Amino acid sequence: MPNIEDAAQKLASMLDAAGADYAEARLEETAASYITYRGKQLETIGKSSSVGGCIRALMKGGWGFVSFNSLDGLDGKLKLAVEEARLVGRTESHLAETAPVVEKTAQPIKENPVEIPLAYKKELLDEYNAAIWHTPKLQTSVIGYGDGHKRSIFLNSQGSFIHKERCDVTLRMLAAASDGSDIQQANMSIGSPGNFSAVEKLNDEVRQMADRAVELLSAPQIDGGEYTVVLDPVLAGVFVHEAFGHLSEADFIYENDRMRELMVLGKRFGPPELSIVDGGALPGLRGSFKYDDEGTPSSLTYLIKEGILTGRLHSRETATKMGEKPSGNARAISYRFPPVVRMTNTYIEPRDTPFNAMISDIKDGVYARNWYGGTTSMEMFTFSAGEAYLIKNGKIGPLMRPVVLTGNVFQTLQNIDSIGNDLDMNQGGGCGKGGQSPLPVSNGSPHIRIQKCLIGGK
């Protein structure tokens, strides 16, 4: 079977002559390793590799898409993608203009994490599992480690030919404790764009995670109601990604009448201190890259600037549909999927308020940290914090049971009245959309303070 370089060279001469309005291909070589533990037992360990690609063709506004695990017979696969597009095309094809690119790009990495011996990775995770299980009253635990290395080539009928290379490392851990009548859990997630040292030397943090799960069993519960709430950078980052970032993805907006009415550029969405940014052009983060999966350069997009809605996230197709510029946010998790509009690194810009000053005038509030999960439905959200603490007269109190925060994202943004100076980016998460999960992203924020936030409790 030919390698991806030889296959891409053959395809380059075929795409322009395929008879489509536009055609593109992505060819990939990937390698990965993975280790999981459930409870005290090692559950899975191994390595995998794959070679494959996809071709996408546009005809009269309709797309055809073919993915494959063999690089042989590419002419037939291209013909099939064009025939599919011809079957569904009914109008005219429009894509926002981007300049053709011929370039090799790669993340700066010291060492390919996939090449680190599995035996060493297992030894490290054995230590973490032992650290978790030093704690009494544990019921179960989960550890999931994964890494990957991907080489890919993007080419299209307009002359682009882009080599890309990237690595990824993730580690997620959970400890659940029980006293016979109740179960509480604590978790942590770590990630990096290929830097394996990010998941080393975490023994102390792992023990603290397990101890916190047990401590939550005896923690009191907060009374439900409206509070002044301070979110830490992790929970605030998840909030801005889940509750607002997805609403800023243009494929969601132009397909939804209500969102087009709500997400009007120039509309005030928050106080003048609030700015929200998404950008794949930020260096050194899991959601960073030079070109997206349509060959569009990455950028920094202000979704909200000084409280005003100023931008949204685009592919080439959504940009032309909405009369705006492509932002470099067309992403696919692998060659098995076509690119769709996705976030990259999404965060609230820091301001100048120190944390102690932010809480100093709060008489009765809640400090919410970390997160378990959440759901969104249009502009409504519900998020579970991993930890909660009462704030009394400007002081942080003892640990409480985790709380649930719920509300309308637009009203909540308006209720942000203080933004910290301590921006931190969480790289341990992964984004899901359209069956493609987990896509490497990062999100972050400084501490933020929200007035009149609804807290679920007893």
PDB file of C-alpha atoms in Angstrom, residues 188-192 233-235 237-238 285-287 344-347 370-371 423-430 441-445:
ATOM      1  CA  MET A 188      -9.057  15.368  37.911  1.00  0.00           C
ATOM      2  CA  SER A 189      -8.138  15.754  34.235  1.00  0.00           C
ATOM      3  CA  ILE A 190      -4.752  16.575  32.757  1.00  0.00           C
ATOM      4  CA  GLY A 191      -3.810  17.121  29.131  1.00  0.00           C
ATOM      5  CA  SER A 192      -1.069  18.511  26.947  1.00  0.00           C
ATOM      6  CA  PRO A 233     -10.890  29.074  36.284  1.00  0.00           C
ATOM      7  CA  VAL A 234     -11.781  25.413  35.598  1.00  0.00           C
ATOM      8  CA  LEU A 235     -15.528  25.766  36.127  1.00  0.00           C
ATOM      9  CA  GLY A 237     -13.806  27.774  31.486  1.00  0.00           C
ATOM     10  CA  VAL A 238     -16.260  24.899  31.177  1.00  0.00           C
ATOM     11  CA  LEU A 285      -2.364  24.404  23.801  1.00  0.00           C
ATOM     12  CA  ARG A 286      -4.288  21.238  22.876  1.00  0.00           C
ATOM     13  CA  GLY A 287      -6.692  23.153  20.659  1.00  0.00           C
ATOM     14  CA  THR A 344     -10.307  25.450  19.664  1.00  0.00           C
ATOM     15  CA  ASN A 345      -9.060  27.265  22.790  1.00  0.00           C
ATOM     16  CA  THR A 346     -11.933  29.227  24.337  1.00  0.00           C
ATOM     17  CA  TYR A 347     -11.501  31.561  27.296  1.00  0.00           C
ATOM     18  CA  ASN A 370     -13.863  22.119  39.348  1.00  0.00           C
ATOM     19  CA  TRP A 371     -16.723  20.297  37.640  1.00  0.00           C
ATOM     20  CA  LEU A 423      -6.245  33.326  33.743  1.00  0.00           C
ATOM     21  CA  ASP A 424      -5.647  29.566  33.710  1.00  0.00           C
ATOM     22  CA  MET A 425      -6.247  27.187  30.794  1.00  0.00           C
ATOM     23  CA  ASN A 426      -7.608  23.685  31.421  1.00  0.00           C
ATOM     24  CA  GLN A 427      -6.284  21.191  28.863  1.00  0.00           C
ATOM     25  CA  GLY A 428      -7.757  18.001  30.264  1.00  0.00           C
ATOM     26  CA  GLY A 429     -11.061  18.037  28.426  1.00  0.00           C
ATOM     27  CA  GLY A 430     -12.369  16.931  25.074  1.00  0.00           C
ATOM     28  CA  VAL A 441      -9.607  21.574  22.963  1.00  0.00           C
ATOM     29  CA  SER A 442      -8.729  23.743  25.911  1.00  0.00           C
ATOM     30  CA  ASN A 443     -10.812  26.257  27.807  1.00  0.00           C
ATOM     31  CA  GLY A 444     -10.125  28.680  30.583  1.00  0.00           C
ATOM     32  CA  SER A 445     -10.840  31.828  32.493  1.00  0.00           C
TER      33      SER A 445
END
